[in-house]
Amino acid sequence: MLKIKNLVLRIGTILIVSSTSVGCSFEKKTDETKHFDIKIEQETKNEMNTNSSPVISSESSTITTHESTEVLPSPTLPSIATEEPVEEDNRGLVALTFDDGPSKYTEELVEVLDSYGVKSTFFVLGCNSENYPDALTTISDSGHEIAIHGDTHTSFTKLSIDQVNQEITNTMDYIASLGIESSCLVRPPYGSLNDTLKENIEYPFILWNIDTEDWKTKDKEQIKQEILDYIEPGCIILMHDTSAVHEVDIEVLNEILPELTEEYKFVTISELCDHYNIELEKGKAYRKIKSDS
Ligand SMILES: [Zn+2]
């Protein structure tokens, strides 16, 4: 049976589709010859000439001469310059993730993220979701992604496969019962995984490659430095949405996001996968999202 499952996993390339609760499903993609082009983001950003775009009002019917300003009736003028030049977004894409919520501080956290135009992914616990259902609505309504961190924060490696599935589906079911959409992405508590889990759990595992250790150090400078030292397109940054680290994390975000958002676009994990044409596979663990994942 396991062999059959493995076969299916290897043959099929799998795409996460939006879903609710246990209705999470994967869809095979027919086009398997994707071309990855991942290094285009940053190189031209600082070379843009900000003076190169003449401003021409699409509504203006005013012609200015050295002597006077004459207003002509609009219908007599040809329709020109009705399109604003579209500025290309060359920022590299990165993912900021928050574990262990929601909490009573989630709303404030979302407010800060929104103020910088940052989208993130919240790996929530079922037990906390039941305590803060409104926070889930806030996350979802603001365009952030809700993903699954289990129900009770028990290490999956200490549970049977049935129990792990319960941890996941209980949480998905509860979120769905609120009419809120969650993704099928799963982050195991403590990042603990083993081969049995990878072979038997029907969801992709999303880990991280930048661990701020905010819960451990609660040290603003250390958390900032970890992010600033290792941030790169495709990275996954781990932070937490808990009362223990809320204050310091808010300080960190307010200090680093104004500059980082100049260079990087913060998106959800699903958006990051879409950008790099990564089709997540069930049972596989991802530390970052790039073409070589
Ligand atoms: Zn956790």
PDB file of C-alpha atoms and ligand atoms in Angstrom:
ATOM      1  CA  MET A   1       0.000   0.000   0.000  1.00  0.00           C
ATOM      2  CA  LEU A   2       2.784   2.402   0.891  1.00  0.00           C
ATOM      3  CA  LYS A   3       4.525   1.576  -2.350  1.00  0.00           C
ATOM      4  CA  ILE A   4       1.413   2.379  -4.302  1.00  0.00           C
ATOM      5  CA  LYS A   5       1.133   5.700  -2.548  1.00  0.00           C
ATOM      6  CA  ASN A   6       4.740   6.490  -3.262  1.00  0.00           C
ATOM      7  CA  LEU A   7       4.231   5.659  -6.879  1.00  0.00           C
ATOM      8  CA  VAL A   8       1.305   7.951  -7.116  1.00  0.00           C
ATOM      9  CA  LEU A   9       3.256  10.720  -5.434  1.00  0.00           C
ATOM     10  CA  ARG A  10       6.174  10.397  -7.777  1.00  0.00           C
ATOM     11  CA  ILE A  11       4.124  10.180 -10.912  1.00  0.00           C
ATOM     12  CA  GLY A  12       1.764  12.959 -10.164  1.00  0.00           C
ATOM     13  CA  THR A  13       2.842  16.527  -9.935  1.00  0.00           C
ATOM     14  CA  ILE A  14       0.570  18.065  -7.478  1.00  0.00           C
ATOM     15  CA  LEU A  15      -0.900  21.466  -7.076  1.00  0.00           C
ATOM     16  CA  ILE A  16      -2.457  22.871  -3.949  1.00  0.00           C
ATOM     17  CA  VAL A  17      -5.862  24.265  -4.645  1.00  0.00           C
ATOM     18  CA  SER A  18      -7.779  26.458  -2.330  1.00  0.00           C
ATOM     19  CA  SER A  19     -10.175  24.514  -0.249  1.00  0.00           C
ATOM     20  CA  THR A  20     -11.846  24.307   3.046  1.00  0.00           C
ATOM     21  CA  SER A  21     -11.484  21.735   5.747  1.00  0.00           C
ATOM     22  CA  VAL A  22     -11.017  18.092   4.888  1.00  0.00           C
ATOM     23  CA  GLY A  23     -12.125  18.822   1.381  1.00  0.00           C
ATOM     24  CA  CYS A  24      -8.517  19.789   0.714  1.00  0.00           C
ATOM     25  CA  SER A  25      -7.524  18.222  -2.521  1.00  0.00           C
ATOM     26  CA  PHE A  26      -4.695  18.131  -4.964  1.00  0.00           C
ATOM     27  CA  GLU A  27      -4.921  18.473  -8.671  1.00  0.00           C
ATOM     28  CA  LYS A  28      -2.609  17.075 -11.268  1.00  0.00           C
ATOM     29  CA  LYS A  29      -1.079  19.524 -13.655  1.00  0.00           C
ATOM     30  CA  THR A  30      -0.637  18.542 -17.236  1.00  0.00           C
ATOM     31  CA  ASP A  31       2.180  20.904 -18.071  1.00  0.00           C
ATOM     32  CA  GLU A  32       5.270  19.442 -16.450  1.00  0.00           C
ATOM     33  CA  THR A  33       7.828  21.355 -18.423  1.00  0.00           C
ATOM     34  CA  LYS A  34       7.830  24.536 -16.480  1.00  0.00           C
ATOM     35  CA  HIS A  35      10.607  26.965 -17.114  1.00  0.00           C
ATOM     36  CA  PHE A  36      11.983  28.500 -13.975  1.00  0.00           C
ATOM     37  CA  ASP A  37      13.433  31.924 -14.088  1.00  0.00           C
ATOM     38  CA  ILE A  38      14.098  33.053 -10.584  1.00  0.00           C
ATOM     39  CA  LYS A  39      16.875  35.584 -10.684  1.00  0.00           C
ATOM     40  CA  ILE A  40      15.229  38.520 -12.282  1.00  0.00           C
ATOM     41  CA  GLU A  41      13.967  40.322  -9.284  1.00  0.00           C
ATOM     42  CA  GLN A  42      16.514  42.634  -7.821  1.00  0.00           C
ATOM     43  CA  GLU A  43      18.988  43.549 -10.477  1.00  0.00           C
ATOM     44  CA  THR A  44      17.156  46.333 -12.180  1.00  0.00           C
ATOM     45  CA  LYS A  45      15.364  47.806  -9.236  1.00  0.00           C
ATOM     46  CA  ASN A  46      17.874  50.455  -8.336  1.00  0.00           C
ATOM     47  CA  GLU A  47      18.528  51.404 -11.889  1.00  0.00           C
ATOM     48  CA  MET A  48      15.100  52.763 -12.564  1.00  0.00           C
ATOM     49  CA  ASN A  49      15.024  56.358 -13.665  1.00  0.00           C
ATOM     50  CA  THR A  50      12.370  58.029 -11.630  1.00  0.00           C
ATOM     51  CA  ASN A  51      12.376  61.035 -13.932  1.00  0.00           C
ATOM     52  CA  SER A  52      11.659  59.115 -17.053  1.00  0.00           C
ATOM     53  CA  SER A  53       7.891  59.150 -16.916  1.00  0.00           C
ATOM     54  CA  PRO A  54       6.255  62.342 -18.087  1.00  0.00           C
ATOM     55  CA  VAL A  55       3.087  63.062 -16.228  1.00  0.00           C
ATOM     56  CA  ILE A  56       0.224  63.706 -18.561  1.00  0.00           C
ATOM     57  CA  SER A  57      -3.179  64.036 -17.118  1.00  0.00           C
ATOM     58  CA  SER A  58      -5.742  61.993 -18.938  1.00  0.00           C
ATOM     59  CA  GLU A  59      -8.451  64.464 -18.074  1.00  0.00           C
ATOM     60  CA  SER A  60      -6.579  67.598 -18.940  1.00  0.00           C
ATOM     61  CA  SER A  61      -7.698  69.632 -21.853  1.00  0.00           C
ATOM     62  CA  THR A  62      -5.368  72.438 -20.939  1.00  0.00           C
ATOM     63  CA  ILE A  63      -2.619  73.668 -23.220  1.00  0.00           C
ATOM     64  CA  THR A  64      -0.090  75.986 -21.657  1.00  0.00           C
ATOM     65  CA  THR A  65       1.856  78.493 -23.717  1.00  0.00           C
ATOM     66  CA  HIS A  66       4.383  81.089 -22.603  1.00  0.00           C
ATOM     67  CA  GLU A  67       1.705  83.721 -22.664  1.00  0.00           C
ATOM     68  CA  SER A  68      -1.524  82.248 -21.552  1.00  0.00           C
ATOM     69  CA  THR A  69      -3.513  79.181 -20.691  1.00  0.00           C
ATOM     70  CA  GLU A  70      -6.303  78.313 -23.019  1.00  0.00           C
ATOM     71  CA  VAL A  71      -8.903  75.758 -22.140  1.00  0.00           C
ATOM     72  CA  LEU A  72     -10.257  73.860 -25.097  1.00  0.00           C
ATOM     73  CA  PRO A  73     -13.402  71.781 -25.072  1.00  0.00           C
ATOM     74  CA  SER A  74     -12.582  68.115 -24.570  1.00  0.00           C
ATOM     75  CA  PRO A  75     -14.416  66.668 -27.589  1.00  0.00           C
ATOM     76  CA  THR A  76     -12.195  68.547 -30.016  1.00  0.00           C
ATOM     77  CA  LEU A  77      -9.000  67.000 -28.683  1.00  0.00           C
ATOM     78  CA  PRO A  78      -7.725  63.590 -29.652  1.00  0.00           C
ATOM     79  CA  SER A  79      -7.737  61.066 -26.873  1.00  0.00           C
ATOM     80  CA  ILE A  80      -4.143  60.874 -25.716  1.00  0.00           C
ATOM     81  CA  ALA A  81      -2.210  59.699 -22.744  1.00  0.00           C
ATOM     82  CA  THR A  82      -5.041  57.898 -21.077  1.00  0.00           C
ATOM     83  CA  GLU A  83      -2.778  55.102 -19.912  1.00  0.00           C
ATOM     84  CA  GLU A  84      -0.459  55.522 -16.979  1.00  0.00           C
ATOM     85  CA  PRO A  85       2.871  53.748 -17.421  1.00  0.00           C
ATOM     86  CA  VAL A  86       2.850  50.546 -15.380  1.00  0.00           C
ATOM     87  CA  GLU A  87       5.862  50.218 -13.158  1.00  0.00           C
ATOM     88  CA  GLU A  88       7.218  46.685 -13.012  1.00  0.00           C
ATOM     89  CA  ASP A  89       7.609  45.179  -9.550  1.00  0.00           C
ATOM     90  CA  ASN A  90      11.086  43.711  -9.500  1.00  0.00           C
ATOM     91  CA  ARG A  91      11.211  42.916  -5.817  1.00  0.00           C
ATOM     92  CA  GLY A  92      12.219  39.436  -4.716  1.00  0.00           C
ATOM     93  CA  LEU A  93       9.439  37.397  -3.135  1.00  0.00           C
ATOM     94  CA  VAL A  94       9.754  36.127   0.431  1.00  0.00           C
ATOM     95  CA  ALA A  95       7.425  34.524   2.967  1.00  0.00           C
ATOM     96  CA  LEU A  96       6.923  35.590   6.545  1.00  0.00           C
ATOM     97  CA  THR A  97       5.186  32.996   8.701  1.00  0.00           C
ATOM     98  CA  PHE A  98       3.720  33.057  12.199  1.00  0.00           C
ATOM     99  CA  ASP A  99       3.209  29.921  14.265  1.00  0.00           C
ATOM    100  CA  ASP A 100       1.151  28.972  17.303  1.00  0.00           C
ATOM    101  CA  GLY A 101      -1.655  31.525  16.972  1.00  0.00           C
ATOM    102  CA  PRO A 102      -4.124  32.875  16.803  1.00  0.00           C
ATOM    103  CA  SER A 103      -3.776  34.902  19.962  1.00  0.00           C
ATOM    104  CA  LYS A 104      -5.319  37.950  21.528  1.00  0.00           C
ATOM    105  CA  TYR A 105      -2.598  39.933  19.754  1.00  0.00           C
ATOM    106  CA  THR A 106      -3.275  38.649  16.261  1.00  0.00           C
ATOM    107  CA  GLU A 107      -5.360  41.658  15.255  1.00  0.00           C
ATOM    108  CA  GLU A 108      -2.600  44.081  16.184  1.00  0.00           C
ATOM    109  CA  LEU A 109      -0.045  41.973  14.363  1.00  0.00           C
ATOM    110  CA  VAL A 110      -2.192  41.925  11.231  1.00  0.00           C
ATOM    111  CA  GLU A 111      -2.653  45.678  11.494  1.00  0.00           C
ATOM    112  CA  VAL A 112       1.113  46.204  11.487  1.00  0.00           C
ATOM    113  CA  LEU A 113       1.634  43.825   8.566  1.00  0.00           C
ATOM    114  CA  ASP A 114      -1.143  45.502   6.598  1.00  0.00           C
ATOM    115  CA  SER A 115       0.355  48.926   7.183  1.00  0.00           C
ATOM    116  CA  TYR A 116       3.414  47.814   5.200  1.00  0.00           C
ATOM    117  CA  GLY A 117       1.463  45.938   2.526  1.00  0.00           C
ATOM    118  CA  VAL A 118       2.903  42.668   3.795  1.00  0.00           C
ATOM    119  CA  LYS A 119       1.065  39.368   3.326  1.00  0.00           C
ATOM    120  CA  SER A 120       2.002  36.447   5.540  1.00  0.00           C
ATOM    121  CA  THR A 121       1.010  32.923   6.438  1.00  0.00           C
ATOM    122  CA  PHE A 122      -0.351  32.002   9.851  1.00  0.00           C
ATOM    123  CA  PHE A 123       0.142  28.378  10.867  1.00  0.00           C
ATOM    124  CA  VAL A 124      -2.585  28.157  13.463  1.00  0.00           C
ATOM    125  CA  LEU A 125      -3.445  25.691  16.186  1.00  0.00           C
ATOM    126  CA  GLY A 126      -6.940  24.276  16.533  1.00  0.00           C
ATOM    127  CA  CYS A 127      -6.982  24.816  20.293  1.00  0.00           C
ATOM    128  CA  ASN A 128      -6.109  28.498  19.937  1.00  0.00           C
ATOM    129  CA  SER A 129      -8.459  28.976  17.015  1.00  0.00           C
ATOM    130  CA  GLU A 130     -11.368  28.044  19.234  1.00  0.00           C
ATOM    131  CA  ASN A 131     -10.297  30.684  21.743  1.00  0.00           C
ATOM    132  CA  TYR A 132      -9.848  33.437  19.158  1.00  0.00           C
ATOM    133  CA  PRO A 133     -12.191  32.787  16.245  1.00  0.00           C
ATOM    134  CA  ASP A 134     -12.435  36.496  15.439  1.00  0.00           C
ATOM    135  CA  ALA A 135      -8.696  36.595  14.918  1.00  0.00           C
ATOM    136  CA  LEU A 136      -9.048  34.010  12.159  1.00  0.00           C
ATOM    137  CA  THR A 137     -11.555  36.252  10.441  1.00  0.00           C
ATOM    138  CA  THR A 138      -9.153  39.168  10.703  1.00  0.00           C
ATOM    139  CA  ILE A 139      -6.320  37.124   9.199  1.00  0.00           C
ATOM    140  CA  SER A 140      -8.464  35.898   6.360  1.00  0.00           C
ATOM    141  CA  ASP A 141     -10.191  39.190   5.602  1.00  0.00           C
ATOM    142  CA  SER A 142      -6.832  40.923   5.324  1.00  0.00           C
ATOM    143  CA  GLY A 143      -5.659  38.529   2.640  1.00  0.00           C
ATOM    144  CA  HIS A 144      -3.190  36.567   4.729  1.00  0.00           C
ATOM    145  CA  GLU A 145      -3.072  32.803   4.470  1.00  0.00           C
ATOM    146  CA  ILE A 146      -4.291  30.453   7.180  1.00  0.00           C
ATOM    147  CA  ALA A 147      -2.456  27.132   7.319  1.00  0.00           C
ATOM    148  CA  ILE A 148      -2.350  24.278   9.781  1.00  0.00           C
ATOM    149  CA  HIS A 149       0.025  23.732  12.732  1.00  0.00           C
ATOM    150  CA  GLY A 150      -1.996  20.935  14.346  1.00  0.00           C
ATOM    151  CA  ASP A 151      -4.612  21.000  17.038  1.00  0.00           C
ATOM    152  CA  THR A 152      -2.794  20.614  20.361  1.00  0.00           C
ATOM    153  CA  HIS A 153       0.841  21.354  19.416  1.00  0.00           C
ATOM    154  CA  THR A 154       1.852  17.776  20.119  1.00  0.00           C
ATOM    155  CA  SER A 155       4.863  16.613  18.130  1.00  0.00           C
ATOM    156  CA  PHE A 156       3.594  14.553  15.209  1.00  0.00           C
ATOM    157  CA  THR A 157       6.448  12.109  15.705  1.00  0.00           C
ATOM    158  CA  LYS A 158       4.911  11.092  19.025  1.00  0.00           C
ATOM    159  CA  LEU A 159       1.511  10.347  17.551  1.00  0.00           C
ATOM    160  CA  SER A 160       0.059   7.617  15.365  1.00  0.00           C
ATOM    161  CA  ILE A 161      -0.785   8.461  11.773  1.00  0.00           C
ATOM    162  CA  ASP A 162      -4.473   8.446  12.695  1.00  0.00           C
ATOM    163  CA  GLN A 163      -3.825  10.877  15.514  1.00  0.00           C
ATOM    164  CA  VAL A 164      -1.797  13.166  13.280  1.00  0.00           C
ATOM    165  CA  ASN A 165      -4.592  13.185  10.733  1.00  0.00           C
ATOM    166  CA  GLN A 166      -6.992  14.084  13.526  1.00  0.00           C
ATOM    167  CA  GLU A 167      -4.745  16.945  14.623  1.00  0.00           C
ATOM    168  CA  ILE A 168      -4.840  18.301  11.097  1.00  0.00           C
ATOM    169  CA  THR A 169      -8.465  17.693  10.172  1.00  0.00           C
ATOM    170  CA  ASN A 170      -9.842  18.841  13.537  1.00  0.00           C
ATOM    171  CA  THR A 171      -8.206  22.187  12.946  1.00  0.00           C
ATOM    172  CA  MET A 172      -9.292  22.387   9.320  1.00  0.00           C
ATOM    173  CA  ASP A 173     -12.840  21.437  10.276  1.00  0.00           C
ATOM    174  CA  TYR A 174     -13.078  24.063  12.960  1.00  0.00           C
ATOM    175  CA  ILE A 175     -11.811  26.814  10.665  1.00  0.00           C
ATOM    176  CA  ALA A 176     -14.202  25.683   7.936  1.00  0.00           C
ATOM    177  CA  SER A 177     -17.085  25.694  10.405  1.00  0.00           C
ATOM    178  CA  LEU A 178     -16.537  29.440  10.740  1.00  0.00           C
ATOM    179  CA  GLY A 179     -16.883  29.809   6.996  1.00  0.00           C
ATOM    180  CA  ILE A 180     -13.195  30.680   6.734  1.00  0.00           C
ATOM    181  CA  GLU A 181     -10.873  29.206   4.174  1.00  0.00           C
ATOM    182  CA  SER A 182      -7.625  27.542   5.166  1.00  0.00           C
ATOM    183  CA  SER A 183      -4.962  26.098   2.933  1.00  0.00           C
ATOM    184  CA  CYS A 184      -3.779  22.485   2.935  1.00  0.00           C
ATOM    185  CA  LEU A 185      -0.299  23.455   4.035  1.00  0.00           C
ATOM    186  CA  VAL A 186       0.863  21.818   7.249  1.00  0.00           C
ATOM    187  CA  ARG A 187       3.697  22.818   9.540  1.00  0.00           C
ATOM    188  CA  PRO A 188       4.416  20.097  12.100  1.00  0.00           C
ATOM    189  CA  PRO A 189       4.927  21.354  15.663  1.00  0.00           C
ATOM    190  CA  TYR A 190       8.660  21.846  16.394  1.00  0.00           C
ATOM    191  CA  GLY A 191       9.294  21.035  12.751  1.00  0.00           C
ATOM    192  CA  SER A 192       9.498  17.392  13.798  1.00  0.00           C
ATOM    193  CA  LEU A 193       9.108  14.922  10.969  1.00  0.00           C
ATOM    194  CA  ASN A 194      10.112  11.378  10.146  1.00  0.00           C
ATOM    195  CA  ASP A 195       9.834   9.067   7.158  1.00  0.00           C
ATOM    196  CA  THR A 196       6.604   7.479   8.403  1.00  0.00           C
ATOM    197  CA  LEU A 197       4.923  10.871   8.442  1.00  0.00           C
ATOM    198  CA  LYS A 198       6.287  11.770   5.025  1.00  0.00           C
ATOM    199  CA  GLU A 199       5.023   8.504   3.570  1.00  0.00           C
ATOM    200  CA  ASN A 200       1.577   8.606   5.122  1.00  0.00           C
ATOM    201  CA  ILE A 201       0.391  12.171   5.563  1.00  0.00           C
ATOM    202  CA  GLU A 202      -1.462  13.528   2.565  1.00  0.00           C
ATOM    203  CA  TYR A 203      -0.313  17.115   2.861  1.00  0.00           C
ATOM    204  CA  PRO A 204       2.883  18.990   2.060  1.00  0.00           C
ATOM    205  CA  PHE A 205       4.977  20.058   5.053  1.00  0.00           C
ATOM    206  CA  ILE A 206       6.137  23.653   5.146  1.00  0.00           C
ATOM    207  CA  LEU A 207       9.182  24.240   7.330  1.00  0.00           C
ATOM    208  CA  TRP A 208      11.468  27.311   7.252  1.00  0.00           C
ATOM    209  CA  ASN A 209      15.029  28.318   6.485  1.00  0.00           C
ATOM    210  CA  ILE A 210      15.227  31.452   8.625  1.00  0.00           C
ATOM    211  CA  ASP A 211      14.533  30.756  12.281  1.00  0.00           C
ATOM    212  CA  THR A 212      14.324  34.002  14.220  1.00  0.00           C
ATOM    213  CA  GLU A 213      14.169  32.045  17.501  1.00  0.00           C
ATOM    214  CA  ASP A 214      11.979  34.877  18.750  1.00  0.00           C
ATOM    215  CA  TRP A 215      10.377  32.587  21.331  1.00  0.00           C
ATOM    216  CA  LYS A 216      13.771  31.667  22.709  1.00  0.00           C
ATOM    217  CA  THR A 217      15.751  34.893  22.808  1.00  0.00           C
ATOM    218  CA  LYS A 218      13.036  37.565  22.769  1.00  0.00           C
ATOM    219  CA  ASP A 219      15.978  39.724  21.756  1.00  0.00           C
ATOM    220  CA  LYS A 220      15.051  42.403  19.241  1.00  0.00           C
ATOM    221  CA  GLU A 221      18.511  42.895  17.769  1.00  0.00           C
ATOM    222  CA  GLN A 222      19.126  39.176  17.439  1.00  0.00           C
ATOM    223  CA  ILE A 223      15.800  38.581  15.731  1.00  0.00           C
ATOM    224  CA  LYS A 224      16.401  41.469  13.332  1.00  0.00           C
ATOM    225  CA  GLN A 225      19.908  40.308  12.530  1.00  0.00           C
ATOM    226  CA  GLU A 226      18.804  36.764  11.755  1.00  0.00           C
ATOM    227  CA  ILE A 227      16.332  38.073   9.193  1.00  0.00           C
ATOM    228  CA  LEU A 228      18.619  40.717   7.698  1.00  0.00           C
ATOM    229  CA  ASP A 229      21.549  38.292   7.405  1.00  0.00           C
ATOM    230  CA  TYR A 230      19.691  35.524   5.604  1.00  0.00           C
ATOM    231  CA  ILE A 231      16.765  37.024   3.746  1.00  0.00           C
ATOM    232  CA  GLU A 232      16.763  36.145   0.050  1.00  0.00           C
ATOM    233  CA  PRO A 233      14.101  35.475  -2.573  1.00  0.00           C
ATOM    234  CA  GLY A 234      12.185  32.274  -1.838  1.00  0.00           C
ATOM    235  CA  CYS A 235      13.039  32.178   1.859  1.00  0.00           C
ATOM    236  CA  ILE A 236      10.607  31.248   4.598  1.00  0.00           C
ATOM    237  CA  ILE A 237      10.955  33.203   7.838  1.00  0.00           C
ATOM    238  CA  LEU A 238       9.659  31.734  11.089  1.00  0.00           C
ATOM    239  CA  MET A 239       8.181  33.968  13.783  1.00  0.00           C
ATOM    240  CA  HIS A 240       5.403  33.415  16.319  1.00  0.00           C
ATOM    241  CA  ASP A 241       1.991  34.853  17.057  1.00  0.00           C
ATOM    242  CA  THR A 242       1.957  34.466  20.826  1.00  0.00           C
ATOM    243  CA  SER A 243       1.708  36.766  23.806  1.00  0.00           C
ATOM    244  CA  ALA A 244       5.266  35.861  24.828  1.00  0.00           C
ATOM    245  CA  VAL A 245       6.870  37.414  21.759  1.00  0.00           C
ATOM    246  CA  HIS A 246       4.232  39.803  20.543  1.00  0.00           C
ATOM    247  CA  GLU A 247       5.824  42.992  21.813  1.00  0.00           C
ATOM    248  CA  VAL A 248       9.323  42.308  20.567  1.00  0.00           C
ATOM    249  CA  ASP A 249       8.113  40.981  17.217  1.00  0.00           C
ATOM    250  CA  ILE A 250       6.047  44.100  16.621  1.00  0.00           C
ATOM    251  CA  GLU A 251       9.122  46.215  17.333  1.00  0.00           C
ATOM    252  CA  VAL A 252      11.196  44.116  14.959  1.00  0.00           C
ATOM    253  CA  LEU A 253       8.620  44.366  12.184  1.00  0.00           C
ATOM    254  CA  ASN A 254       8.243  48.117  12.581  1.00  0.00           C
ATOM    255  CA  GLU A 255      11.988  48.543  12.354  1.00  0.00           C
ATOM    256  CA  ILE A 256      12.821  46.257   9.444  1.00  0.00           C
ATOM    257  CA  LEU A 257       9.769  46.297   7.194  1.00  0.00           C
ATOM    258  CA  PRO A 258      10.034  49.904   5.975  1.00  0.00           C
ATOM    259  CA  GLU A 259      13.377  49.112   4.326  1.00  0.00           C
ATOM    260  CA  LEU A 260      12.894  45.449   3.513  1.00  0.00           C
ATOM    261  CA  THR A 261       9.675  46.088   1.633  1.00  0.00           C
ATOM    262  CA  GLU A 262      11.663  48.292  -0.743  1.00  0.00           C
ATOM    263  CA  GLU A 263      13.650  45.268  -1.825  1.00  0.00           C
ATOM    264  CA  TYR A 264      11.338  42.354  -1.086  1.00  0.00           C
ATOM    265  CA  LYS A 265       7.684  41.632  -1.584  1.00  0.00           C
ATOM    266  CA  PHE A 266       6.240  39.643   1.306  1.00  0.00           C
ATOM    267  CA  VAL A 267       3.678  37.118   0.082  1.00  0.00           C
ATOM    268  CA  THR A 268       1.863  34.061   1.365  1.00  0.00           C
ATOM    269  CA  ILE A 269       3.375  30.600   0.945  1.00  0.00           C
ATOM    270  CA  SER A 270       0.809  29.775  -1.734  1.00  0.00           C
ATOM    271  CA  GLU A 271       1.654  32.951  -3.639  1.00  0.00           C
ATOM    272  CA  LEU A 272       5.347  32.128  -3.374  1.00  0.00           C
ATOM    273  CA  CYS A 273       4.675  28.670  -4.843  1.00  0.00           C
ATOM    274  CA  ASP A 274       2.663  30.184  -7.674  1.00  0.00           C
ATOM    275  CA  HIS A 275       5.446  32.629  -8.446  1.00  0.00           C
ATOM    276  CA  TYR A 276       8.093  29.922  -8.731  1.00  0.00           C
ATOM    277  CA  ASN A 277       5.751  27.408 -10.373  1.00  0.00           C
ATOM    278  CA  ILE A 278       6.321  25.017  -7.501  1.00  0.00           C
ATOM    279  CA  GLU A 279       3.769  22.252  -7.318  1.00  0.00           C
ATOM    280  CA  LEU A 280       3.875  21.117  -3.720  1.00  0.00           C
ATOM    281  CA  GLU A 281       3.837  17.379  -3.196  1.00  0.00           C
ATOM    282  CA  LYS A 282       2.128  15.673  -0.312  1.00  0.00           C
ATOM    283  CA  GLY A 283       4.515  14.208   2.211  1.00  0.00           C
ATOM    284  CA  LYS A 284       7.407  16.358   1.065  1.00  0.00           C
ATOM    285  CA  ALA A 285       9.031  18.920   3.391  1.00  0.00           C
ATOM    286  CA  TYR A 286       9.953  22.400   2.134  1.00  0.00           C
ATOM    287  CA  ARG A 287      12.372  24.734   3.869  1.00  0.00           C
ATOM    288  CA  LYS A 288      12.213  27.387   1.190  1.00  0.00           C
ATOM    289  CA  ILE A 289      10.307  27.832  -2.029  1.00  0.00           C
ATOM    290  CA  LYS A 290      12.500  28.056  -5.089  1.00  0.00           C
ATOM    291  CA  SER A 291      12.800  26.259  -8.377  1.00  0.00           C
ATOM    292  CA  ASP A 292      15.213  23.767  -6.807  1.00  0.00           C
ATOM    293  CA  SER A 293      12.906  22.960  -3.871  1.00  0.00           C
TER     294      SER A 293
HETATM  295 ZN    ZN B   1       4.681  25.790  17.131  1.00  0.00          ZN
END
